[in-house]
mmCIF file of C-alpha atoms in Angstrom:
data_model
loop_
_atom_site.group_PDB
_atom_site.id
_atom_site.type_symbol
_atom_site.label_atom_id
_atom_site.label_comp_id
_atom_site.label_asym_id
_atom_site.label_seq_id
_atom_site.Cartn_x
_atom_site.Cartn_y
_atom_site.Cartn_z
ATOM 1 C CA UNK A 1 49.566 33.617 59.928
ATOM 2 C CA UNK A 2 51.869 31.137 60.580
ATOM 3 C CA UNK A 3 55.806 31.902 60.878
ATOM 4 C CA UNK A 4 58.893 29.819 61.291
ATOM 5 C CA UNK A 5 62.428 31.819 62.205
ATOM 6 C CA UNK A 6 65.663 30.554 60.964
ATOM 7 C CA UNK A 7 68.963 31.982 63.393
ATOM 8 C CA UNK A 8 72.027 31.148 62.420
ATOM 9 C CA UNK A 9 74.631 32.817 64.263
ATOM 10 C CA UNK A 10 75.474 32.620 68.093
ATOM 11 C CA UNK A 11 74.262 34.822 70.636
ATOM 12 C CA UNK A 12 76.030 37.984 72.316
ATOM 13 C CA UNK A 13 78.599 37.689 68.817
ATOM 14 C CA UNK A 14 76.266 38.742 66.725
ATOM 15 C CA UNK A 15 72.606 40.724 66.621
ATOM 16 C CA UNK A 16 70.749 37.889 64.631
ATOM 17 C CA UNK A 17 69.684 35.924 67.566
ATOM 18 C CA UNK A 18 68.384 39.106 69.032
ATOM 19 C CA UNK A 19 66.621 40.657 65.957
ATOM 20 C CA UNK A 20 65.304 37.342 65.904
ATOM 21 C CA UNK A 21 63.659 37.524 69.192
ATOM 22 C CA UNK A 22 61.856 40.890 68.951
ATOM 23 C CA UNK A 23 61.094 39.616 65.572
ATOM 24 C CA UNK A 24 58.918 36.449 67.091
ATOM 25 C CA UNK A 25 57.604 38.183 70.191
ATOM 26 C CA UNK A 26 56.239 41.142 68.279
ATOM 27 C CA UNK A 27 54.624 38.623 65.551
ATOM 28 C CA UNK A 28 53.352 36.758 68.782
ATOM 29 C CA UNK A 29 51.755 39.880 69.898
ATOM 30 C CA UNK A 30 50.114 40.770 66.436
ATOM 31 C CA UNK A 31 48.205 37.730 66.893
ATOM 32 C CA UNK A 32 50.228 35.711 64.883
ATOM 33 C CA UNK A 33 51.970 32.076 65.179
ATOM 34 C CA UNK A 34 55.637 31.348 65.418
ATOM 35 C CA UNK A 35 55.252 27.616 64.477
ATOM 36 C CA UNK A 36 58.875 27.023 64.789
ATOM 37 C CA UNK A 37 62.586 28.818 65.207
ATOM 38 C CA UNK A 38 65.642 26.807 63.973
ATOM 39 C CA UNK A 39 68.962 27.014 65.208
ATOM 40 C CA UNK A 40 71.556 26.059 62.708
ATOM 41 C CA UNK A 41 75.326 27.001 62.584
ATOM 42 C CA UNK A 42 76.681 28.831 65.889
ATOM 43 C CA UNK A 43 72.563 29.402 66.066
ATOM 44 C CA UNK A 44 72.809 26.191 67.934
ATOM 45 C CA UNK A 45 74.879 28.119 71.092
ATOM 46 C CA UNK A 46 71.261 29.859 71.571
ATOM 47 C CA UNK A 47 70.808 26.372 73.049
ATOM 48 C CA UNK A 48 73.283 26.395 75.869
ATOM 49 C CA UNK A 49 71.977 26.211 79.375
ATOM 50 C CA UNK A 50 75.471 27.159 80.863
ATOM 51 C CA UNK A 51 75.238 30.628 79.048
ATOM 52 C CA UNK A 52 75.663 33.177 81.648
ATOM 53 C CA UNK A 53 75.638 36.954 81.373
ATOM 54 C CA UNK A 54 76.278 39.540 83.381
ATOM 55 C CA UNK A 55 73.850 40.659 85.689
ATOM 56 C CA UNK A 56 72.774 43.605 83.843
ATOM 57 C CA UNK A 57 72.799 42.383 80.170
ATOM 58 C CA UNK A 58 69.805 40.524 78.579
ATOM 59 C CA UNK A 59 69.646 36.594 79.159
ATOM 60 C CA UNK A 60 69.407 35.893 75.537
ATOM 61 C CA UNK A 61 69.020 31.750 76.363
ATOM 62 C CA UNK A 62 66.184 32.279 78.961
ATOM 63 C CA UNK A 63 64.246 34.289 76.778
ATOM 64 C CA UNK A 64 64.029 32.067 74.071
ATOM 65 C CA UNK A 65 62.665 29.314 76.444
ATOM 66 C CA UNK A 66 60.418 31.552 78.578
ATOM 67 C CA UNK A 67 58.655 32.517 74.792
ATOM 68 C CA UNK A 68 58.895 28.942 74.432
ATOM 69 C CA UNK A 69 56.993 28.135 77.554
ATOM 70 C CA UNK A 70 54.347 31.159 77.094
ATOM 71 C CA UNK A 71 53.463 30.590 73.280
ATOM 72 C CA UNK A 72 54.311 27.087 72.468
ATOM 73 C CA UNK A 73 57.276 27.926 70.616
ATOM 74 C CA UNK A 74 58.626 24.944 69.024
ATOM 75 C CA UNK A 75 62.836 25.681 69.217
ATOM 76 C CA UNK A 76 64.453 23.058 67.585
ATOM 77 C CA UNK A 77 68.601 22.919 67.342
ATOM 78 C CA UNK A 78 70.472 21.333 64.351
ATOM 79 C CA UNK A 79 71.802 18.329 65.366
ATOM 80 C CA UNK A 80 74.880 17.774 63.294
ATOM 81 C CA UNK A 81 75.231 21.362 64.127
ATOM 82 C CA UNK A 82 75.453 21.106 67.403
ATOM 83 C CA UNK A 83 77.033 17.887 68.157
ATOM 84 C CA UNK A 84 80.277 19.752 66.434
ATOM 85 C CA UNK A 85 80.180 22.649 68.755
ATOM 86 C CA UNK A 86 79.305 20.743 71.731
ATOM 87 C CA UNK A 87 76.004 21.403 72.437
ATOM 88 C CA UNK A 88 73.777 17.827 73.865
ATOM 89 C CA UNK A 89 70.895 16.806 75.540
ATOM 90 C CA UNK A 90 72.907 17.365 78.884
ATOM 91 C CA UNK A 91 73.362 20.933 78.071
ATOM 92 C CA UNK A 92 70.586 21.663 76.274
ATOM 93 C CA UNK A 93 67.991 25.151 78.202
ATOM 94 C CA UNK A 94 64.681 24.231 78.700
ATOM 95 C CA UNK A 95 62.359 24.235 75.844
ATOM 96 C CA UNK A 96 64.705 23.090 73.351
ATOM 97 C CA UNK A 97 65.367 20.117 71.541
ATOM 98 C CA UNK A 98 67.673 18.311 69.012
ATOM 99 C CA UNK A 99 66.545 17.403 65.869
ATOM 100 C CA UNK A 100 67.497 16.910 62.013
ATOM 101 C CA UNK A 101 67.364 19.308 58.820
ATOM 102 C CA UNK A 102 64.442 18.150 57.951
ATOM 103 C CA UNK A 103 62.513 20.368 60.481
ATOM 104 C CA UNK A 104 64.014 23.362 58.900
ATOM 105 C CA UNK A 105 62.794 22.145 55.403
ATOM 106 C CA UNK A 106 59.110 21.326 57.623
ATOM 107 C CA UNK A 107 59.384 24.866 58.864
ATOM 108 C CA UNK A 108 59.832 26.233 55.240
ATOM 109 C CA UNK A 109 56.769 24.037 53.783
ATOM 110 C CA UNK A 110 54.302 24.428 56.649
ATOM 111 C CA UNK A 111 55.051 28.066 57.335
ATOM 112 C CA UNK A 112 53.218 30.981 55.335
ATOM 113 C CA UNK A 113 56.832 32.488 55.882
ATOM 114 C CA UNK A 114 59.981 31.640 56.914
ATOM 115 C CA UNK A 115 62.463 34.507 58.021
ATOM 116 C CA UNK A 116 66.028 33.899 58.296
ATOM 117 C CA UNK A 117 68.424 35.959 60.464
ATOM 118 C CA UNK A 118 72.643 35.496 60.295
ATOM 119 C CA UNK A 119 75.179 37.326 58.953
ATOM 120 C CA UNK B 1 60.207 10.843 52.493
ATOM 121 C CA UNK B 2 57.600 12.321 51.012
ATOM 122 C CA UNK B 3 55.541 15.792 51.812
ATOM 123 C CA UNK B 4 52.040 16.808 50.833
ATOM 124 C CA UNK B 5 53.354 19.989 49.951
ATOM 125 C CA UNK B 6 55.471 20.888 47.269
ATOM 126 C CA UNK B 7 56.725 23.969 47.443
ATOM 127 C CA UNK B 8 59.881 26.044 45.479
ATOM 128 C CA UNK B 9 63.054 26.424 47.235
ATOM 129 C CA UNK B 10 65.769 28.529 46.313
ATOM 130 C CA UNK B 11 68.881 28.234 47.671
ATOM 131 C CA UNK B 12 70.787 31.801 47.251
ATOM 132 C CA UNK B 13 74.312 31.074 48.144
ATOM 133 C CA UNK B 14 76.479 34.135 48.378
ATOM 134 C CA UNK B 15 79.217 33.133 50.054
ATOM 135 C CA UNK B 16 82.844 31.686 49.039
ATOM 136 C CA UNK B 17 83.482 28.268 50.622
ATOM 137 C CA UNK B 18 86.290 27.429 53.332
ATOM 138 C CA UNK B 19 86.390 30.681 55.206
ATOM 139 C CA UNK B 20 83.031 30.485 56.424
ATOM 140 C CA UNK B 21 81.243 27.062 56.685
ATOM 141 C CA UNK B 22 78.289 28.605 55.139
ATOM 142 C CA UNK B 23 78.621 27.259 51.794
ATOM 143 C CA UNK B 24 79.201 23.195 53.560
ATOM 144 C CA UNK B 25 75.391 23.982 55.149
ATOM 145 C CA UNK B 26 73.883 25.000 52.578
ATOM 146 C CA UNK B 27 74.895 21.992 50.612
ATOM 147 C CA UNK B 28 73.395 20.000 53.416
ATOM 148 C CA UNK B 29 70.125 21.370 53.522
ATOM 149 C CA UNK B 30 69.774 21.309 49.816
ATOM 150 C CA UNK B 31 69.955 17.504 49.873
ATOM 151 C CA UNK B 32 67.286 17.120 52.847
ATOM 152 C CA UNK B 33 65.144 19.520 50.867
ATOM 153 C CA UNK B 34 65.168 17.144 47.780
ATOM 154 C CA UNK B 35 64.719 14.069 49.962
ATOM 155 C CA UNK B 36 61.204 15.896 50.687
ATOM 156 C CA UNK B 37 60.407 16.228 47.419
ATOM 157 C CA UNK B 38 60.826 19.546 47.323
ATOM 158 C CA UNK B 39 61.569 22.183 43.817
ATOM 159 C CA UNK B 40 64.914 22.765 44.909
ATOM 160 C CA UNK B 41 66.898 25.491 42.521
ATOM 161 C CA UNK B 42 70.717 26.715 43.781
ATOM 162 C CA UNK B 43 71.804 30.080 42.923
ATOM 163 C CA UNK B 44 75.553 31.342 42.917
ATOM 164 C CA UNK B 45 76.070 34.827 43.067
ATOM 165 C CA UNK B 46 78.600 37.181 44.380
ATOM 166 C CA UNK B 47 81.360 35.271 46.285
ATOM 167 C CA UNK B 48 79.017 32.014 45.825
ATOM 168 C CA UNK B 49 80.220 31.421 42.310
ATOM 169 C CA UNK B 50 84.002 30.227 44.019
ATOM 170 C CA UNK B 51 81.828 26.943 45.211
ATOM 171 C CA UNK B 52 81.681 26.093 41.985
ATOM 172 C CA UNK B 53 85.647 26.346 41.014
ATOM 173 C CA UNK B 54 87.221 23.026 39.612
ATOM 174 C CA UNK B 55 90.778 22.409 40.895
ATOM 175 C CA UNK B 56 90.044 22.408 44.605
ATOM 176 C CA UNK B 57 92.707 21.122 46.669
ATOM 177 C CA UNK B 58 92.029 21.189 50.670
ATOM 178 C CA UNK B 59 94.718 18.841 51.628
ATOM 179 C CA UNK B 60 96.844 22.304 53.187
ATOM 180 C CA UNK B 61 93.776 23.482 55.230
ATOM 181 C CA UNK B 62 93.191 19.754 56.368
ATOM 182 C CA UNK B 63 89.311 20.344 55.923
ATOM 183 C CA UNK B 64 86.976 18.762 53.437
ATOM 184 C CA UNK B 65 87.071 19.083 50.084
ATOM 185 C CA UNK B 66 83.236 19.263 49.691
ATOM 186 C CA UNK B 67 83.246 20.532 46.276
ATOM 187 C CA UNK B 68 82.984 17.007 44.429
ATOM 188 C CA UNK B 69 79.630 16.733 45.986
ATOM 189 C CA UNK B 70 78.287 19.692 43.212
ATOM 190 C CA UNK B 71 78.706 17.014 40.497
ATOM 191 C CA UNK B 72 77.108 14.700 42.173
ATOM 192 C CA UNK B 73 74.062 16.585 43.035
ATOM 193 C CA UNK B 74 72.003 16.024 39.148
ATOM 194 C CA UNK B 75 71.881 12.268 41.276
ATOM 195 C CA UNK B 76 69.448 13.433 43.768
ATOM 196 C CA UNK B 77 67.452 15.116 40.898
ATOM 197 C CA UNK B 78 68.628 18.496 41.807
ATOM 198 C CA UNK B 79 69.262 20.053 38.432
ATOM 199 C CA UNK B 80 67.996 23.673 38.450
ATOM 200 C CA UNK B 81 71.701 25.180 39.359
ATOM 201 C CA UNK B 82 72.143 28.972 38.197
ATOM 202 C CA UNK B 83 75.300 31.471 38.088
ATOM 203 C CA UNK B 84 74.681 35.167 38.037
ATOM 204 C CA UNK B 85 76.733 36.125 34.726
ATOM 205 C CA UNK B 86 78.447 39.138 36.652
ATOM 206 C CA UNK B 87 79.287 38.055 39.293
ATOM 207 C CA UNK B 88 81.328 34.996 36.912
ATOM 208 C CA UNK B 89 82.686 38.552 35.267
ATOM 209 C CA UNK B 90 84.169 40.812 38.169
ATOM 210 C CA UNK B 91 85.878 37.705 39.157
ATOM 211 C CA UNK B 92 87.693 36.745 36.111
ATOM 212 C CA UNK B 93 86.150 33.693 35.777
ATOM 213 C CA UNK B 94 83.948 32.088 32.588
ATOM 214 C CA UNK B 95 81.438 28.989 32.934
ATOM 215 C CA UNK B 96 84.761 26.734 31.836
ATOM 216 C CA UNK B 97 85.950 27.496 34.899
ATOM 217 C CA UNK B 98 82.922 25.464 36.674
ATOM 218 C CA UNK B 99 82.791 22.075 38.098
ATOM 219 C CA UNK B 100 79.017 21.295 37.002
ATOM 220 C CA UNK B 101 76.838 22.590 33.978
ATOM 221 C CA UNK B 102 74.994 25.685 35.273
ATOM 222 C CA UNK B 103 72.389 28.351 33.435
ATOM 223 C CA UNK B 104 74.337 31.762 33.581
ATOM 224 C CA UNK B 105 71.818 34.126 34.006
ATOM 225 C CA UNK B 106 71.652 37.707 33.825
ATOM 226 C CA UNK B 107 70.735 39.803 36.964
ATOM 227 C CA UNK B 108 67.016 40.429 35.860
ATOM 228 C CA UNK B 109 66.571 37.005 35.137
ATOM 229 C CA UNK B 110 67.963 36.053 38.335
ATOM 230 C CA UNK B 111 65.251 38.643 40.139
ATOM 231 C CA UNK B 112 62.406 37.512 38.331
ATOM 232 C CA UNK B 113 63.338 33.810 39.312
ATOM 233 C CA UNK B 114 63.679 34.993 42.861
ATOM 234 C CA UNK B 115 60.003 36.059 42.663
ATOM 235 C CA UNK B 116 58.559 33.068 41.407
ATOM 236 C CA UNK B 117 59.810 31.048 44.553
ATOM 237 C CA UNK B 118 57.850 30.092 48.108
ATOM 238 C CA UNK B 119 61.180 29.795 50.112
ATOM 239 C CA UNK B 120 64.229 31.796 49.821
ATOM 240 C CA UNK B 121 67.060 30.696 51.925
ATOM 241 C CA UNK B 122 70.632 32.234 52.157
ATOM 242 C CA UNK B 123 73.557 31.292 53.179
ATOM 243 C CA UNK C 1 59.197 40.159 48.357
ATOM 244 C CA UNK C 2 60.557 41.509 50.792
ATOM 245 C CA UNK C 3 64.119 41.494 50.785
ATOM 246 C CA UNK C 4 65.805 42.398 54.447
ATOM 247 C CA UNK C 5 69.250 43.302 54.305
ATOM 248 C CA UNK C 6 71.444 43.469 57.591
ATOM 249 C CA UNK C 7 75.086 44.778 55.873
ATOM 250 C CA UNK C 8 76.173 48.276 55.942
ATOM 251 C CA UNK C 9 76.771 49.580 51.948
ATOM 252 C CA UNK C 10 80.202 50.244 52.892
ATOM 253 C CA UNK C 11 81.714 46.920 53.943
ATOM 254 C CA UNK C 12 79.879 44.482 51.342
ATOM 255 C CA UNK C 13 78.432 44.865 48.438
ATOM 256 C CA UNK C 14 75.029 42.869 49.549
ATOM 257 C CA UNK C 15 72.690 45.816 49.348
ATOM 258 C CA UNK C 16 74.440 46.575 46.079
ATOM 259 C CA UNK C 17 73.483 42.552 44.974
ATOM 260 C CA UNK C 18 69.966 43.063 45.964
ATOM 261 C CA UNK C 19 69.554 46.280 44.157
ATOM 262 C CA UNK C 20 70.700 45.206 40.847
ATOM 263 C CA UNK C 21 69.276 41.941 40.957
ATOM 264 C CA UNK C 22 65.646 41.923 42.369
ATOM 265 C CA UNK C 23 62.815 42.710 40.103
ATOM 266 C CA UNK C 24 61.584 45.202 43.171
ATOM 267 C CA UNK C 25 59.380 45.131 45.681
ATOM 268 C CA UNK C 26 60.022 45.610 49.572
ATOM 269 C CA UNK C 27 63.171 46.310 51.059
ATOM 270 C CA UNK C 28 63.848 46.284 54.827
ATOM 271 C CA UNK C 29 67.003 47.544 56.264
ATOM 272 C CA UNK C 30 67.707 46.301 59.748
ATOM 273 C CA UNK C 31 70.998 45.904 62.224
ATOM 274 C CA UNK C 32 74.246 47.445 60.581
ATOM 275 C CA UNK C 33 72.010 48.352 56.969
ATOM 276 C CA UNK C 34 70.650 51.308 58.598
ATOM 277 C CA UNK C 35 73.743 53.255 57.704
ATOM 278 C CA UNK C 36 72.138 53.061 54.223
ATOM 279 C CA UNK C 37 69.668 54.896 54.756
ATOM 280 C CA UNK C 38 71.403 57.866 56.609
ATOM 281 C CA UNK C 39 71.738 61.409 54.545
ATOM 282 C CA UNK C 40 75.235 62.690 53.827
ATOM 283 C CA UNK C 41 76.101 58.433 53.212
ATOM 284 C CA UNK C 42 77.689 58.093 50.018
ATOM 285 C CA UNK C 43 75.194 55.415 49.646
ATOM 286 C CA UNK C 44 72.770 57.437 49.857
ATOM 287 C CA UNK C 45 72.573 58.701 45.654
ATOM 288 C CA UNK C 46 71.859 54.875 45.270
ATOM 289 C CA UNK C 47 69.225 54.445 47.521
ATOM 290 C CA UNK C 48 67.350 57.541 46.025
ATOM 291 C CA UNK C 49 67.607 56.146 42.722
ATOM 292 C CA UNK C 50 66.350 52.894 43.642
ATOM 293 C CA UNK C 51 63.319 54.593 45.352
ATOM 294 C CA UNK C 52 61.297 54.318 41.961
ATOM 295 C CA UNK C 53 61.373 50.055 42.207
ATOM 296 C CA UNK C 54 61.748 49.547 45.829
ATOM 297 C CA UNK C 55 59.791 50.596 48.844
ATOM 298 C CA UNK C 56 62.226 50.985 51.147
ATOM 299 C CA UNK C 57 62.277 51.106 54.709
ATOM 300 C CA UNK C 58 64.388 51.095 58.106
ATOM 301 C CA UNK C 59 64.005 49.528 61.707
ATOM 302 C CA UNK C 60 63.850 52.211 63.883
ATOM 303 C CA UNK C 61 64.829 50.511 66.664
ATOM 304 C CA UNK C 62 68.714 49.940 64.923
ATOM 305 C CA UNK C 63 68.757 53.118 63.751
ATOM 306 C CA UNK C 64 67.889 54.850 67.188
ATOM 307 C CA UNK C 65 70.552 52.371 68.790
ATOM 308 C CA UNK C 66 73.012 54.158 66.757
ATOM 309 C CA UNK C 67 72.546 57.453 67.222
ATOM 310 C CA UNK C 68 70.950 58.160 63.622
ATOM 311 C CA UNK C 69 67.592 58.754 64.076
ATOM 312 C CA UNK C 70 67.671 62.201 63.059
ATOM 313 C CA UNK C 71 69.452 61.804 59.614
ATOM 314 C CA UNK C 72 67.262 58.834 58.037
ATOM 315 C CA UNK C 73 66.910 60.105 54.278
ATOM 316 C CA UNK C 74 63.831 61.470 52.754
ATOM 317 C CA UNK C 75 61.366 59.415 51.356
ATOM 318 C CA UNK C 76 62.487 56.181 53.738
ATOM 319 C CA UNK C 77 59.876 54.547 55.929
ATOM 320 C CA UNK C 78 60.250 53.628 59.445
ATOM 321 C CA UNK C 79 58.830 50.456 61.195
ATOM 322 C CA UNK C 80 59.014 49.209 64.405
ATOM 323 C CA UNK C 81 59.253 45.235 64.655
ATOM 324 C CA UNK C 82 55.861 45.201 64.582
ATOM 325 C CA UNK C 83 56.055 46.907 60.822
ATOM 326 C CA UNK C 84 58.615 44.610 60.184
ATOM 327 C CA UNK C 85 55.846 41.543 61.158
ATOM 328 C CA UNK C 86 53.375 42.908 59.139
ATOM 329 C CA UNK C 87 56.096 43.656 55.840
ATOM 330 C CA UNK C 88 57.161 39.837 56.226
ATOM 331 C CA UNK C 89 53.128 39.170 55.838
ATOM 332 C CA UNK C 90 52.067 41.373 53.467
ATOM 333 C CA UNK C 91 54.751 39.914 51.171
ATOM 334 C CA UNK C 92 54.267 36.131 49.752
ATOM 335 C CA UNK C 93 57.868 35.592 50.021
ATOM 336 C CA UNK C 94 61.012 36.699 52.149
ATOM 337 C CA UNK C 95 64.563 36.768 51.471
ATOM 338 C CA UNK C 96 67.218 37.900 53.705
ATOM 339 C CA UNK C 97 70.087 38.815 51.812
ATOM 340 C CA UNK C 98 73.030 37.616 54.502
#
């Protein structure tokens, strides 16, 4: 089956981005596909390639671009979103990219199910 | 734009506008959805039904007053907008009190809608 | 459908919304929504009585992180994220109630 994940909220702030995660990678593992996660609102600070935890927390941006990189993951990052909160091409992690609303509305009519995590 | 697809959106907004910029998205994506050719329907409920207040005046909180762009939505053929009749109730407020022509719908009615759509998304 | 909800019962009325509102169905309660499924929760009446529309269940995983594992109510199913994969298939639609 084919899924597409919606994350709305920032990472380390709030659980979404993390539910999110375990969410895809366990789908993954159950054979299915995660076509597509969207970053929208703070979401888009999932994007940020200057994010850096301490040593002995998770690395909440890396992990979204190794599952990128492993599964052909497509992450796209609101654009209007995150030209307001600063996030660009210059900042932007690996696996990544900027795009419109209109891939969130894709997601939601290629997907057999779209699941949305915020607050 | 145009998609093979057509498939029924509902937008379940939830949220009052200004102190989150939840409500501002959601406004956003509704028009991209209807550019696809999407069946787009809005729902109000809870704290969602303050979108829909006439008399908004942002000038004091020098952000956008976004709420015109509710009347102007029946432009982009988006015309399935529904209140949840409580929620209009515990608030005080009555469909006179709303900036566009909605259905008020009862809570059942409201969950059986739900269930008829492909894509539910909240904000 | 499943509906996920993420809000504890005692700070918002969300799982309240969802209770009243959808015809029934699945209902998964992840991150700070565990609570509502704890025993001794004043909550916890409403849940019960909901039991008869909704099948109901928990993410472990949140409810282990806080330290409530041992109080989840009778009659509540737990999943792992795996469960929670297979709930968001089985179902032809999913709404999370944010």
């Amino acid at each position: 089956m084919k899924f597409g994940i919606v994350v709305n909220e920032g990472p380390y702030q709030h659980q979404a981005s993390d539910s999110a995660y375990l969410f895809a990678k366990a789908a993954i593992e159950k054979g299915h596909e995660v076509w597509r996660v969207f970053f929208y609102h703070d979401g888009v600070h999932n994007a940020s390639k200057l994010t850096e935890p301490p040593q002995d927390d998770r690395h909440i941006v890396n992990r979204w671009t190794k599952l990128a990189e492993e599964h052909k993951v497509d992450l796209v990052v609101c654009v209007a979103a995150a030209l307001r909160r600063g996030i660009k091409e210059e900042n932007l992690a690996q696996g990544f990219r900027i795009s419109g609303l209109g891939q969130l509305v894709e997601a939601g009519t290629k997907c057999d199910r779209l699941v949305t995590f915020g607050d | 734009m145009s998609d093979a697809v057509v498939k029924k959106f509902m937008f379940v907004n939830r949220k009052a506008p200004y102190g989150t910029i939840y409500a501002l998205e959601s406004l956003e994506v509704v028009l991209i959805t209807a550019a696809f050719d999407q069946d787009v329907s809005l729902v109000f409920m809870d704290d969602g039904v303050y979108q829909l207040k006439k008399g908004q005046q942002t000038k004091g909180i020098e952000t956008k007053n976004f709420s015109p762009a509710y009347r102007a939505l029946e432009g982009y053929d988006i015309e399935k907008l529904y209140v949840d009749k409580e929620s209009l109730a515990v608030r005080g407020l009555t469909e006179d009190d709303l900036l566009v022509d909605v259905a008020v719908l009862s809570r059942a009615e409201m969950g059986a809608l739900m269930d008829e759509q492909d894509v539910v998304l909240s904000f | 459908m499943l509906h996920i909800i993420n809000k504890s019962p005692l700070t918002g009325t969300t799982l309240d919304s969802c209770l009243n509102t959808a015809a029934g169905g699945d209902i998964l309660l992840i991150e700070d929504a565990v609570y509502a499924a704890t025993s001794g929760n004043v909550f916890e009446e409403k849940l019960r009585a909901a039991m008869g529309r909704f099948r109901i269940s928990v993410l472990r995983p949140d409810l282990e992180a806080r330290g409530l594992a041992d109080k989840i109510v009778d009659g509540v199913s737990q999943v792992d994220y795996a469960g929670f994969v297979d709930l968001a298939a089985n179902n032809k639609t999913c709404q999370s109630w944010l």
